Every structure is written in structure tokens, then in C-alpha cells.
Amino acid sequence: MSEVQGTLRVHTQRKGALTGDLFGIFFEDLNHAADGGLYAELVHNRSFEFDPIDRKDYHALTAWEKVERGGGSADLKVEDTYPLHPRNKHYASIEVLSEGAGVGLMNLGFNSGVSVRQGESYVFSMYARRDIDSDVPVSISIEDNDGTMYAETLIAVNATEWTKYEARLTARATSHNGRLVILTKGKGKLYLDMVSLFPEKTFNHRSNGLRADIAALLADMKPKFMRFPGGCLVHDGSLNPEDRNSMYRWKNTIGDLVQRPARRNNWQYNQTLGLGYYEYFLFCEDIGAKPIPVLPGGYDPHHHRIVPIEELGPWIDDALDLIEFACGDVSSVWGAIRAELGHPEPFGLAYIAIGNEEVGEPFFERYAYFHRAIKEKYPEMKIINSSGPFAAGGEYERGWESAREHGSDLVDEHYYQSPEWFLANYHRYDDFKSDDPKVFLGEYASIGNTYYNALVEAAFMTGLEKNAHAVGLACYAPTLCNVDYVNWKPDMIWFNNHEVFGTPNYYVQKLFMIHQGDQLLQTEAIGLPLPEGITDKPIEGNITFKANRSSFLITEMKLLNKLTGEMKMLHDLNNEIADPAFHAELPSELDLGLTQWSNFTLTCKAVRTGGDRGLIINFGKIDDHTHLSWEIGGWQNQDSLIGSKVAGRNSILTQSMFAVESNKEYTLTLEVVGRKIRAFIDGDLINKTEDKLPLIEPLYYSSTVELATGDIILKVVNVRDQSTNVEVVLDEFPSNSVAGEIFEMAGYLLSDENSFEEPLKVSPKHTTFDGWGSSFQYEFPKQSITVFRFKTNDDRG
């Protein structure tokens, strides 16, 4: 063991802020997280409702194929003249032209197919009818794509009206390439709808339930809360709840599956809504997590759809009715509906969020009406406001101003940044006030699923925990991803149709949830080495101009050294640029060359001559993977952004709203002083930020007490490339003999990741100890995460 480098003292009797519901999870249906994921339905497009509105290549028979065997012939089409339900209009029609050995259709399932396991049973159901009386049975089977049959049964369909049929199938072998095959013989037409296959073993054995292995990984985390159903999923859509592409309206998602309407998912696929609000509440109950539903606030920032103020009533009623659905007794309207669904006892609801990462005055104008109505009827309800999808800037500040003005209980912050940003901003919440609205860090990740990402996130989470006076809730995002349907990376848990694994990020989140503790303890580091890093390195590198989905004319370019007064006039460069996809004949980039000035001002005139987006000015550019940027007209031509890219991982440092107009001349000014950046458009300050460099602490740490057990919990993260030996002192610990547990992640390459082949490659190791004193030496390995649980010898049982 190396020489002791300092002391880490935990004052076990000096208690601070309560940690409350600090660490939880976030569920959004992207990456096929619901259908084809957590929702256990094995049939893809079970109700024949897929549509090009969902995705351009979708149609009503997506994931279905016609089957004609032994000389059989059939006409397969989708009809809507005699629907099962007005909200579920489409159904399959199989007309037997020649029966042969059977005709019908098969479903391809998700990923490689329908996954079944030897000896396990599956619940099949369908609604069916015939156009004529017939006693010819319908064959239901699960087959491999090579024709091997794993399970089969016969169902007599002899009704001419829609009737529900069910059967139980038990697999004789395991296959992950299965097909659900439905065949008929005889004459006439067979009509099918709501064709379903569920594993009998769903999570907690619930009907219409969840995939057991994915749900178990989430349950094992012991999250304090679950935020759902999104995400951009919530507010990106039309204002009419009956529209196919409507915003996510919770009342569409409860009740009989037959009458839940199919909806476009804004991540460009279909939502069956089989996993709806009732199922979300049940899952929260099953895993002991408080539900945090997110409702739209009458504004779609993606398409600028706005509910007039005088028409907000139904939207506000949706929020009030949801609270009654969760909390009302059976004598209330929505409490009675919940009871009819099978849950007479209230679920309970402590939090409700209005809006998701909102930007723009229309949302915040409408938020006030929601807030006032909810607080008048449910004064104890904690209401969550929004501060946009950026860590700083105009819309971020607008959200916080709204929260302070209206007395919001929490403010939802979202940011996806580089690991270096998280290290540089470890102290982000140190100066936040305890009497302000609390922070809900509702979405965050460090852009990657390596051990390095997890290590940095663990360090940042100790800062969240230490600032529990100001940070009320935090959850990593996104949570789930189907490997064959990726919309977004990184993700905490990856799966296919039969396997699932947690990333290193997952195991960090799990450690912090299970070992959160209930109340902070004062903890101090004494005599440890100084933080490492160079924080005053100036921004140096090339300056380039690049068009984004547009073409630009750049003129009157000047570069001024503000320390020496030297001026570079750059008029003689080729000044017209265009995005190659927009105008291939023009250069795509304008390179002004290298500047090593630490204090400079760049000015130019810019005119958008075509396209619908904006201009990107890169500066401090080392290469395409490492540079800073000013993007004017970013996202959907709504933003002015300052970003920092490190090793290909981008961080948005600040954002303000700005839209570029075509054929209008703008004067652009970029000021760089050291690492401080200011950007002006036509003389008006639009962005102001500092690109902080990481200052690596010798150790990142936090400590809490778990009130039910009396356990003292100490979390220590060592990001550095060398071990650190310290004296750990448990001041005023109630016993001189200490027992406990250690959970540690160490010894991994920073690039290590988990996979289906090695799902536990990066995961905590568990050891126990006994008979330690209340003061002991411990060498924290390099690049490690260590969690101690200290117990007195009296508490070991």
C-alpha cells in the first residue's frame, strides 16, 4: 500500500439535507423501448394499423406475410368496412381461393422474429369472424423461419360477428427466429384483428404485461421514481387527440386494448399504446417507484402548434383528471374508472410535470394556467416546470424565471454533454439556493456507454447528491434501446428479442439508487493532493465557416487581436459556401486558417442565399472531432448555439432563440477572451459562455445515512490514473468495531463496454468486512468507483 495522501472524514452525527427521491429512472418510447421492448407483446403490428403517417415505408400489412401451402391460394388484404371498434378500423381479410394445405398469414415479430423458449408457455389471442358459417378450425402455430414447428393448436372459428378467441401454446424448443402462423381451410373469408402473443411469464405475471428480463433489470435498481412517457414523445404532435399524429394524450392509453387508438410515435414508428398510463402506474407500484407523469402544455415547439388560451380548458382538465385517476377514491369519476380497470385502491401521485424541455414564450404563458389550476385543487402536488434542452442560455433562464414567478416545486433540466463537460461542471449546483425551486435533472448522459462515461457520471452524481439541498430528482436518459431499432445513443440498457444487458452506466446508476441513503452527512477531505488540470489554456486553432442545409455569402471578414491591435482583413477569400446536399457546385467550407491569439474578435457580414437552416462558425478547431462552434439558425432554424466538441462528443454550452431569414444581411461578431466567449448578431449580445476545462479532483465523494438501518454510506470516485491512499475516519461512529460491505468498480480499461457476449464485463464486485476500526486506511484504485456500507457489529444481522 502506498503512502497515505490525506484523510477523508465522515461526521456520522452531523446531518444535512434529506436526499428524498433523488435518483430514479426515465422511460420514453424511443428505440422501440415499449413495443418490441418493455411491453411483452410478441406480435408486430397486431391490429393492422400501421400507416405511412407513422413512417413512410409502413403499411397495414407491415411485419405480415401471406402464407399459401400445398397448392393453396388466397387473397390477403386489409379492410375497414366492418371494424372491430371505430378507433381500430383496420383488420385482415383472408379469402380462401383454393385451400390446399392451408392459407393465411404469418407475423415476423420484432428483430429476428418471435422469440420462444423451450418449456415456456405463451398466451395467444385474436378477434376473428367468418363471412359464412363454418366448422373448419383455424391452425395457430409458432414456426421457425426454416419451417420447424415449435408449438401449435387449433381454434374453431365459427362466428360471423367479432369474437375473441384465446389459446395457450407451449414451446417444444427454443428459437429466436420464430414466426406466428395462422392458417385456415375451407371456403369463404376469415377476418382477423388484434392478433396477440404474450409470454405467460410476464413481470409479476400481469396480463397485458411487461417483458420479465427487462423489467427485472429496472426493478433491481430500486429507483425512487419513474418519469414517463417522455420526452419529445409528449409534446410533438397535433392538438387534436383524435388525430393519428396527436400529442401524447393519456386518456387514449387506458381501457380495453381494442379501443386504444394506434398513434404515430414522433421517433418515426408506431405506438400501439398497449403500454399505457394504467400499465405505467402498475409498474411503478410493482417496483416501488413514485410515478412522475409528463403532460403536454398545449404547445408543440417542434411545429409551433399552439392551443389558444381560451381553449386550454380540456388540457388543464386532462391534468386534473389524471391526478384524480391516480389519487381519487372510487366515488370520484376517474377513481371509479381506475377501479373498473382493476385497481380500486389509489395509486398515489406526488409529482406532475407540465411540458418537456420546452422553449418559447407560448409554453410559459400557458404553464401559468396549469400551475394555478392544479395548486388550487391539489395544493400538495409538486409541479415540475421546464427549462429547455440546454444547460444554459436564454430559454434555460426563461424556464427558471417562470418557475420562480409561479412557485414551481421543481425545474426540469436536460443536457447531453461530453465527459469533459461533466468533470468541468462538477460544482454546477454548489451555489444553487435551497429556497429556490429544486432541480429535476430529468435527462442527462455523458455521450457514451464506456467505462469512462460511467466513471465520469459517477463523479458528477456525487455532486448531485452533495447538493441535495438544491437537487431534488435526477435520472439518466434514455433508458432502453432495442439494438435493431436505434433512434438515439447512448442508452442505459440494450436488448434484442431475447437478451438484455446493462451498460457500465446502468451499474453506476444502480449503485447510487440502492445506496442513496436518506440524509447527507458532513464529509471533508483533509490533506489530499490538489486538483489537477490547466483551466486557463486559451482557445487556439483554425477558424472555418460552414453552411448547414443552406448557402451563404460571407463578406467583410475581419480578425482583430485585441491585445496587440493587429487586424487581418480577409476579403480576398472565396466567400460563397453551401451545404453539399443543397448546392454541390459551391465549396462546403471556408477556412480562415490558424489563429493562436488568445484574445480576438471575428466580424463578418452574412447573407443566407438559399436553404432553410443556418451558418456554423467553427473556431479553436484542431480537427473535425475537436473544436468549438457558433451555430446560427441551429436545430429547426430556431437557435443560436455555442458548442464544444471534444473527441467527437459535443456539448452545447449555451443557447438562445434565433431564426435566420433568407436574403437578409447580418453582422456577426464573435469575441474570444481566454476561454470566455461572446457572440453578437447586429450588435445584440445573443450568446455568452465559458468553455471550462476539467479540473480533476483528487477524489469525488459524498456520504449519507440510511435512517431505517442506521447504515453509513460513503461513495468515493477516483477519476485519476493513479491510486489514492487515504485515511478514512468515521467520526463519532457508534461502535469501535465496524462491519460492512464494499461495492467497487475498478480495474477496467476506460474503453471497456458490456455486450450480449459479456454482459457483466464492467460491473461492481461485492466484498464484506468485519472488525475494522472507525479509522482505517484504504487505497482507492485508479479510475475506480467505491461504495462503502458501514454497520456496527450489532447491526450485522
PDB file of N, CA and C in Angstrom, residues 319-388:
ATOM      1  N   ALA A 319     -54.937  17.218 -16.906  1.00  0.00           N
ATOM      2  CA  ALA A 319     -54.017  17.154 -15.763  1.00  0.00           C
ATOM      3  C   ALA A 319     -54.779  16.880 -14.470  1.00  0.00           C
ATOM      4  N   LEU A 320     -55.883  17.591 -14.255  1.00  0.00           N
ATOM      5  CA  LEU A 320     -56.664  17.396 -13.032  1.00  0.00           C
ATOM      6  C   LEU A 320     -57.281  16.003 -13.000  1.00  0.00           C
ATOM      7  N   ASP A 321     -57.761  15.534 -14.144  1.00  0.00           N
ATOM      8  CA  ASP A 321     -58.356  14.196 -14.200  1.00  0.00           C
ATOM      9  C   ASP A 321     -57.312  13.115 -13.957  1.00  0.00           C
ATOM     10  N   LEU A 322     -56.088  13.338 -14.431  1.00  0.00           N
ATOM     11  CA  LEU A 322     -55.039  12.357 -14.193  1.00  0.00           C
ATOM     12  C   LEU A 322     -54.732  12.238 -12.708  1.00  0.00           C
ATOM     13  N   ILE A 323     -54.685  13.361 -12.023  1.00  0.00           N
ATOM     14  CA  ILE A 323     -54.438  13.321 -10.583  1.00  0.00           C
ATOM     15  C   ILE A 323     -55.563  12.567  -9.890  1.00  0.00           C
ATOM     16  N   GLU A 324     -56.802  12.808 -10.324  1.00  0.00           N
ATOM     17  CA  GLU A 324     -57.936  12.080  -9.733  1.00  0.00           C
ATOM     18  C   GLU A 324     -57.861  10.598 -10.080  1.00  0.00           C
ATOM     19  N   PHE A 325     -57.436  10.276 -11.290  1.00  0.00           N
ATOM     20  CA  PHE A 325     -57.265   8.874 -11.688  1.00  0.00           C
ATOM     21  C   PHE A 325     -56.260   8.183 -10.770  1.00  0.00           C
ATOM     22  N   ALA A 326     -55.200   8.871 -10.415  1.00  0.00           N
ATOM     23  CA  ALA A 326     -54.161   8.279  -9.570  1.00  0.00           C
ATOM     24  C   ALA A 326     -54.537   8.283  -8.095  1.00  0.00           C
ATOM     25  N   CYS A 327     -55.237   9.327  -7.647  1.00  0.00           N
ATOM     26  CA  CYS A 327     -55.409   9.540  -6.207  1.00  0.00           C
ATOM     27  C   CYS A 327     -56.856   9.472  -5.720  1.00  0.00           C
ATOM     28  N   GLY A 328     -57.814   9.614  -6.633  1.00  0.00           N
ATOM     29  CA  GLY A 328     -59.206   9.704  -6.193  1.00  0.00           C
ATOM     30  C   GLY A 328     -59.753   8.390  -5.673  1.00  0.00           C
ATOM     31  N   ASP A 329     -60.733   8.489  -4.758  1.00  0.00           N
ATOM     32  CA  ASP A 329     -61.377   7.262  -4.284  1.00  0.00           C
ATOM     33  C   ASP A 329     -62.414   6.814  -5.306  1.00  0.00           C
ATOM     34  N   VAL A 330     -63.020   5.675  -5.048  1.00  0.00           N
ATOM     35  CA  VAL A 330     -63.892   5.071  -6.045  1.00  0.00           C
ATOM     36  C   VAL A 330     -65.185   5.846  -6.252  1.00  0.00           C
ATOM     37  N   SER A 331     -65.460   6.816  -5.387  1.00  0.00           N
ATOM     38  CA  SER A 331     -66.650   7.638  -5.577  1.00  0.00           C
ATOM     39  C   SER A 331     -66.417   8.770  -6.569  1.00  0.00           C
ATOM     40  N   SER A 332     -65.155   9.038  -6.908  1.00  0.00           N
ATOM     41  CA  SER A 332     -64.848  10.079  -7.889  1.00  0.00           C
ATOM     42  C   SER A 332     -64.969   9.495  -9.294  1.00  0.00           C
ATOM     43  N   VAL A 333     -65.125  10.369 -10.277  1.00  0.00           N
ATOM     44  CA  VAL A 333     -65.314   9.907 -11.651  1.00  0.00           C
ATOM     45  C   VAL A 333     -64.128   9.083 -12.120  1.00  0.00           C
ATOM     46  N   TRP A 334     -62.929   9.640 -11.978  1.00  0.00           N
ATOM     47  CA  TRP A 334     -61.755   8.946 -12.516  1.00  0.00           C
ATOM     48  C   TRP A 334     -61.226   7.876 -11.560  1.00  0.00           C
ATOM     49  N   GLY A 335     -61.523   8.019 -10.277  1.00  0.00           N
ATOM     50  CA  GLY A 335     -61.224   6.931  -9.350  1.00  0.00           C
ATOM     51  C   GLY A 335     -62.063   5.711  -9.653  1.00  0.00           C
ATOM     52  N   ALA A 336     -63.311   5.932 -10.045  1.00  0.00           N
ATOM     53  CA  ALA A 336     -64.190   4.821 -10.419  1.00  0.00           C
ATOM     54  C   ALA A 336     -63.705   4.142 -11.686  1.00  0.00           C
ATOM     55  N   ILE A 337     -63.211   4.922 -12.641  1.00  0.00           N
ATOM     56  CA  ILE A 337     -62.672   4.337 -13.875  1.00  0.00           C
ATOM     57  C   ILE A 337     -61.452   3.482 -13.547  1.00  0.00           C
ATOM     58  N   ARG A 338     -60.598   3.979 -12.665  1.00  0.00           N
ATOM     59  CA  ARG A 338     -59.430   3.183 -12.253  1.00  0.00           C
ATOM     60  C   ARG A 338     -59.878   1.876 -11.608  1.00  0.00           C
ATOM     61  N   ALA A 339     -60.909   1.950 -10.766  1.00  0.00           N
ATOM     62  CA  ALA A 339     -61.408   0.748 -10.106  1.00  0.00           C
ATOM     63  C   ALA A 339     -61.963  -0.245 -11.129  1.00  0.00           C
ATOM     64  N   GLU A 340     -62.655   0.263 -12.136  1.00  0.00           N
ATOM     65  CA  GLU A 340     -63.183  -0.609 -13.187  1.00  0.00           C
ATOM     66  C   GLU A 340     -62.069  -1.329 -13.935  1.00  0.00           C
ATOM     67  N   LEU A 341     -60.908  -0.684 -14.026  1.00  0.00           N
ATOM     68  CA  LEU A 341     -59.770  -1.303 -14.702  1.00  0.00           C
ATOM     69  C   LEU A 341     -59.106  -2.366 -13.837  1.00  0.00           C
ATOM     70  N   GLY A 342     -59.485  -2.406 -12.545  1.00  0.00           N
ATOM     71  CA  GLY A 342     -58.956  -3.460 -11.684  1.00  0.00           C
ATOM     72  C   GLY A 342     -58.136  -2.989 -10.514  1.00  0.00           C
ATOM     73  N   HIS A 343     -58.147  -1.676 -10.232  1.00  0.00           N
ATOM     74  CA  HIS A 343     -57.314  -1.162  -9.137  1.00  0.00           C
ATOM     75  C   HIS A 343     -58.125  -0.171  -8.300  1.00  0.00           C
ATOM     76  N   PRO A 344     -58.984  -0.667  -7.403  1.00  0.00           N
ATOM     77  CA  PRO A 344     -59.802   0.243  -6.594  1.00  0.00           C
ATOM     78  C   PRO A 344     -58.990   1.129  -5.652  1.00  0.00           C
ATOM     79  N   GLU A 345     -57.842   0.638  -5.184  1.00  0.00           N
ATOM     80  CA  GLU A 345     -57.019   1.452  -4.295  1.00  0.00           C
ATOM     81  C   GLU A 345     -56.296   2.527  -5.103  1.00  0.00           C
ATOM     82  N   PRO A 346     -56.184   3.728  -4.572  1.00  0.00           N
ATOM     83  CA  PRO A 346     -55.443   4.771  -5.295  1.00  0.00           C
ATOM     84  C   PRO A 346     -53.983   4.379  -5.495  1.00  0.00           C
ATOM     85  N   PHE A 347     -53.433   4.773  -6.636  1.00  0.00           N
ATOM     86  CA  PHE A 347     -52.004   4.581  -6.870  1.00  0.00           C
ATOM     87  C   PHE A 347     -51.187   5.561  -6.044  1.00  0.00           C
ATOM     88  N   GLY A 348     -51.719   6.765  -5.899  1.00  0.00           N
ATOM     89  CA  GLY A 348     -50.960   7.841  -5.273  1.00  0.00           C
ATOM     90  C   GLY A 348     -50.130   8.574  -6.312  1.00  0.00           C
ATOM     91  N   LEU A 349     -49.985   9.876  -6.107  1.00  0.00           N
ATOM     92  CA  LEU A 349     -49.211  10.699  -7.034  1.00  0.00           C
ATOM     93  C   LEU A 349     -48.691  11.905  -6.276  1.00  0.00           C
ATOM     94  N   ALA A 350     -47.369  12.074  -6.273  1.00  0.00           N
ATOM     95  CA  ALA A 350     -46.751  13.196  -5.564  1.00  0.00           C
ATOM     96  C   ALA A 350     -46.263  14.280  -6.509  1.00  0.00           C
ATOM     97  N   TYR A 351     -45.971  13.900  -7.776  1.00  0.00           N
ATOM     98  CA  TYR A 351     -45.379  14.832  -8.729  1.00  0.00           C
ATOM     99  C   TYR A 351     -46.175  14.812 -10.032  1.00  0.00           C
ATOM    100  N   ILE A 352     -46.196  15.944 -10.713  1.00  0.00           N
ATOM    101  CA  ILE A 352     -46.710  16.008 -12.073  1.00  0.00           C
ATOM    102  C   ILE A 352     -45.895  17.036 -12.840  1.00  0.00           C
ATOM    103  N   ALA A 353     -45.498  16.695 -14.049  1.00  0.00           N
ATOM    104  CA  ALA A 353     -44.694  17.598 -14.880  1.00  0.00           C
ATOM    105  C   ALA A 353     -45.550  18.125 -16.018  1.00  0.00           C
ATOM    106  N   ILE A 354     -45.455  19.415 -16.250  1.00  0.00           N
ATOM    107  CA  ILE A 354     -46.132  20.041 -17.378  1.00  0.00           C
ATOM    108  C   ILE A 354     -45.067  20.430 -18.389  1.00  0.00           C
ATOM    109  N   GLY A 355     -45.118  19.809 -19.561  1.00  0.00           N
ATOM    110  CA  GLY A 355     -44.165  20.103 -20.616  1.00  0.00           C
ATOM    111  C   GLY A 355     -42.882  19.306 -20.508  1.00  0.00           C
ATOM    112  N   ASN A 356     -42.209  19.214 -21.652  1.00  0.00           N
ATOM    113  CA  ASN A 356     -40.929  18.516 -21.753  1.00  0.00           C
ATOM    114  C   ASN A 356     -39.937  19.410 -22.476  1.00  0.00           C
ATOM    115  N   GLU A 357     -38.824  19.712 -21.828  1.00  0.00           N
ATOM    116  CA  GLU A 357     -37.762  20.558 -22.374  1.00  0.00           C
ATOM    117  C   GLU A 357     -38.300  21.640 -23.329  1.00  0.00           C
ATOM    118  N   GLU A 358     -39.183  22.472 -22.770  1.00  0.00           N
ATOM    119  CA  GLU A 358     -39.893  23.459 -23.570  1.00  0.00           C
ATOM    120  C   GLU A 358     -39.031  24.688 -23.854  1.00  0.00           C
ATOM    121  N   VAL A 359     -39.255  25.267 -25.026  1.00  0.00           N
ATOM    122  CA  VAL A 359     -38.636  26.538 -25.391  1.00  0.00           C
ATOM    123  C   VAL A 359     -39.726  27.421 -25.997  1.00  0.00           C
ATOM    124  N   GLY A 360     -39.619  28.730 -25.764  1.00  0.00           N
ATOM    125  CA  GLY A 360     -40.552  29.665 -26.381  1.00  0.00           C
ATOM    126  C   GLY A 360     -41.579  30.195 -25.403  1.00  0.00           C
ATOM    127  N   GLU A 361     -41.909  31.446 -25.547  1.00  0.00           N
ATOM    128  CA  GLU A 361     -42.867  32.120 -24.670  1.00  0.00           C
ATOM    129  C   GLU A 361     -44.236  31.461 -24.654  1.00  0.00           C
ATOM    130  N   PRO A 362     -44.745  30.915 -25.795  1.00  0.00           N
ATOM    131  CA  PRO A 362     -46.087  30.324 -25.756  1.00  0.00           C
ATOM    132  C   PRO A 362     -46.252  29.256 -24.672  1.00  0.00           C
ATOM    133  N   PHE A 363     -45.234  28.418 -24.469  1.00  0.00           N
ATOM    134  CA  PHE A 363     -45.371  27.406 -23.419  1.00  0.00           C
ATOM    135  C   PHE A 363     -45.469  28.057 -22.051  1.00  0.00           C
ATOM    136  N   PHE A 364     -44.565  28.958 -21.749  1.00  0.00           N
ATOM    137  CA  PHE A 364     -44.515  29.513 -20.397  1.00  0.00           C
ATOM    138  C   PHE A 364     -45.731  30.382 -20.102  1.00  0.00           C
ATOM    139  N   GLU A 365     -46.308  30.980 -21.109  1.00  0.00           N
ATOM    140  CA  GLU A 365     -47.564  31.697 -20.927  1.00  0.00           C
ATOM    141  C   GLU A 365     -48.668  30.730 -20.517  1.00  0.00           C
ATOM    142  N   ARG A 366     -48.693  29.552 -21.105  1.00  0.00           N
ATOM    143  CA  ARG A 366     -49.730  28.567 -20.818  1.00  0.00           C
ATOM    144  C   ARG A 366     -49.455  27.801 -19.521  1.00  0.00           C
ATOM    145  N   TYR A 367     -48.183  27.640 -19.203  1.00  0.00           N
ATOM    146  CA  TYR A 367     -47.849  26.918 -17.967  1.00  0.00           C
ATOM    147  C   TYR A 367     -48.559  27.524 -16.759  1.00  0.00           C
ATOM    148  N   ALA A 368     -48.639  28.842 -16.717  1.00  0.00           N
ATOM    149  CA  ALA A 368     -49.227  29.524 -15.560  1.00  0.00           C
ATOM    150  C   ALA A 368     -50.652  29.049 -15.290  1.00  0.00           C
ATOM    151  N   TYR A 369     -51.411  28.783 -16.340  1.00  0.00           N
ATOM    152  CA  TYR A 369     -52.792  28.349 -16.170  1.00  0.00           C
ATOM    153  C   TYR A 369     -52.857  26.940 -15.580  1.00  0.00           C
ATOM    154  N   PHE A 370     -51.979  26.050 -16.043  1.00  0.00           N
ATOM    155  CA  PHE A 370     -51.903  24.705 -15.463  1.00  0.00           C
ATOM    156  C   PHE A 370     -51.525  24.781 -13.987  1.00  0.00           C
ATOM    157  N   HIS A 371     -50.489  25.541 -13.717  1.00  0.00           N
ATOM    158  CA  HIS A 371     -49.961  25.610 -12.351  1.00  0.00           C
ATOM    159  C   HIS A 371     -51.037  26.088 -11.379  1.00  0.00           C
ATOM    160  N   ARG A 372     -51.719  27.163 -11.759  1.00  0.00           N
ATOM    161  CA  ARG A 372     -52.722  27.743 -10.869  1.00  0.00           C
ATOM    162  C   ARG A 372     -53.865  26.760 -10.630  1.00  0.00           C
ATOM    163  N   ALA A 373     -54.353  26.115 -11.682  1.00  0.00           N
ATOM    164  CA  ALA A 373     -55.474  25.189 -11.538  1.00  0.00           C
ATOM    165  C   ALA A 373     -55.112  23.979 -10.683  1.00  0.00           C
ATOM    166  N   ILE A 374     -53.919  23.436 -10.887  1.00  0.00           N
ATOM    167  CA  ILE A 374     -53.503  22.259 -10.115  1.00  0.00           C
ATOM    168  C   ILE A 374     -53.325  22.613  -8.650  1.00  0.00           C
ATOM    169  N   LYS A 375     -52.668  23.723  -8.374  1.00  0.00           N
ATOM    170  CA  LYS A 375     -52.423  24.099  -6.971  1.00  0.00           C
ATOM    171  C   LYS A 375     -53.726  24.447  -6.251  1.00  0.00           C
ATOM    172  N   GLU A 376     -54.699  25.022  -6.978  1.00  0.00           N
ATOM    173  CA  GLU A 376     -55.980  25.353  -6.335  1.00  0.00           C
ATOM    174  C   GLU A 376     -56.704  24.089  -5.885  1.00  0.00           C
ATOM    175  N   LYS A 377     -56.650  23.034  -6.687  1.00  0.00           N
ATOM    176  CA  LYS A 377     -57.383  21.812  -6.356  1.00  0.00           C
ATOM    177  C   LYS A 377     -56.538  20.818  -5.561  1.00  0.00           C
ATOM    178  N   TYR A 378     -55.218  20.800  -5.845  1.00  0.00           N
ATOM    179  CA  TYR A 378     -54.319  19.843  -5.181  1.00  0.00           C
ATOM    180  C   TYR A 378     -53.082  20.596  -4.684  1.00  0.00           C
ATOM    181  N   PRO A 379     -53.220  21.344  -3.592  1.00  0.00           N
ATOM    182  CA  PRO A 379     -52.112  22.210  -3.148  1.00  0.00           C
ATOM    183  C   PRO A 379     -50.842  21.463  -2.776  1.00  0.00           C
ATOM    184  N   GLU A 380     -50.942  20.182  -2.437  1.00  0.00           N
ATOM    185  CA  GLU A 380     -49.760  19.414  -2.044  1.00  0.00           C
ATOM    186  C   GLU A 380     -49.019  18.815  -3.239  1.00  0.00           C
ATOM    187  N   MET A 381     -49.627  18.882  -4.417  1.00  0.00           N
ATOM    188  CA  MET A 381     -48.998  18.300  -5.602  1.00  0.00           C
ATOM    189  C   MET A 381     -47.752  19.087  -5.971  1.00  0.00           C
ATOM    190  N   LYS A 382     -46.660  18.370  -6.217  1.00  0.00           N
ATOM    191  CA  LYS A 382     -45.407  19.017  -6.629  1.00  0.00           C
ATOM    192  C   LYS A 382     -45.399  19.130  -8.144  1.00  0.00           C
ATOM    193  N   ILE A 383     -45.353  20.364  -8.626  1.00  0.00           N
ATOM    194  CA  ILE A 383     -45.453  20.636 -10.057  1.00  0.00           C
ATOM    195  C   ILE A 383     -44.066  20.938 -10.613  1.00  0.00           C
ATOM    196  N   ILE A 384     -43.765  20.300 -11.742  1.00  0.00           N
ATOM    197  CA  ILE A 384     -42.449  20.416 -12.365  1.00  0.00           C
ATOM    198  C   ILE A 384     -42.559  21.286 -13.611  1.00  0.00           C
ATOM    199  N   ASN A 385     -41.805  22.367 -13.641  1.00  0.00           N
ATOM    200  CA  ASN A 385     -41.719  23.275 -14.781  1.00  0.00           C
ATOM    201  C   ASN A 385     -40.584  22.805 -15.690  1.00  0.00           C
ATOM    202  N   SER A 386     -40.321  23.521 -16.761  1.00  0.00           N
ATOM    203  CA  SER A 386     -39.332  23.110 -17.753  1.00  0.00           C
ATOM    204  C   SER A 386     -38.321  24.228 -17.993  1.00  0.00           C
ATOM    205  N   SER A 387     -37.076  23.834 -18.333  1.00  0.00           N
ATOM    206  CA  SER A 387     -36.048  24.833 -18.659  1.00  0.00           C
ATOM    207  C   SER A 387     -35.352  24.521 -19.971  1.00  0.00           C
ATOM    208  N   GLY A 388     -36.018  23.752 -20.841  1.00  0.00           N
ATOM    209  CA  GLY A 388     -35.472  23.504 -22.166  1.00  0.00           C
ATOM    210  C   GLY A 388     -34.449  22.393 -22.206  1.00  0.00           C
TER     211      GLY A 388
END
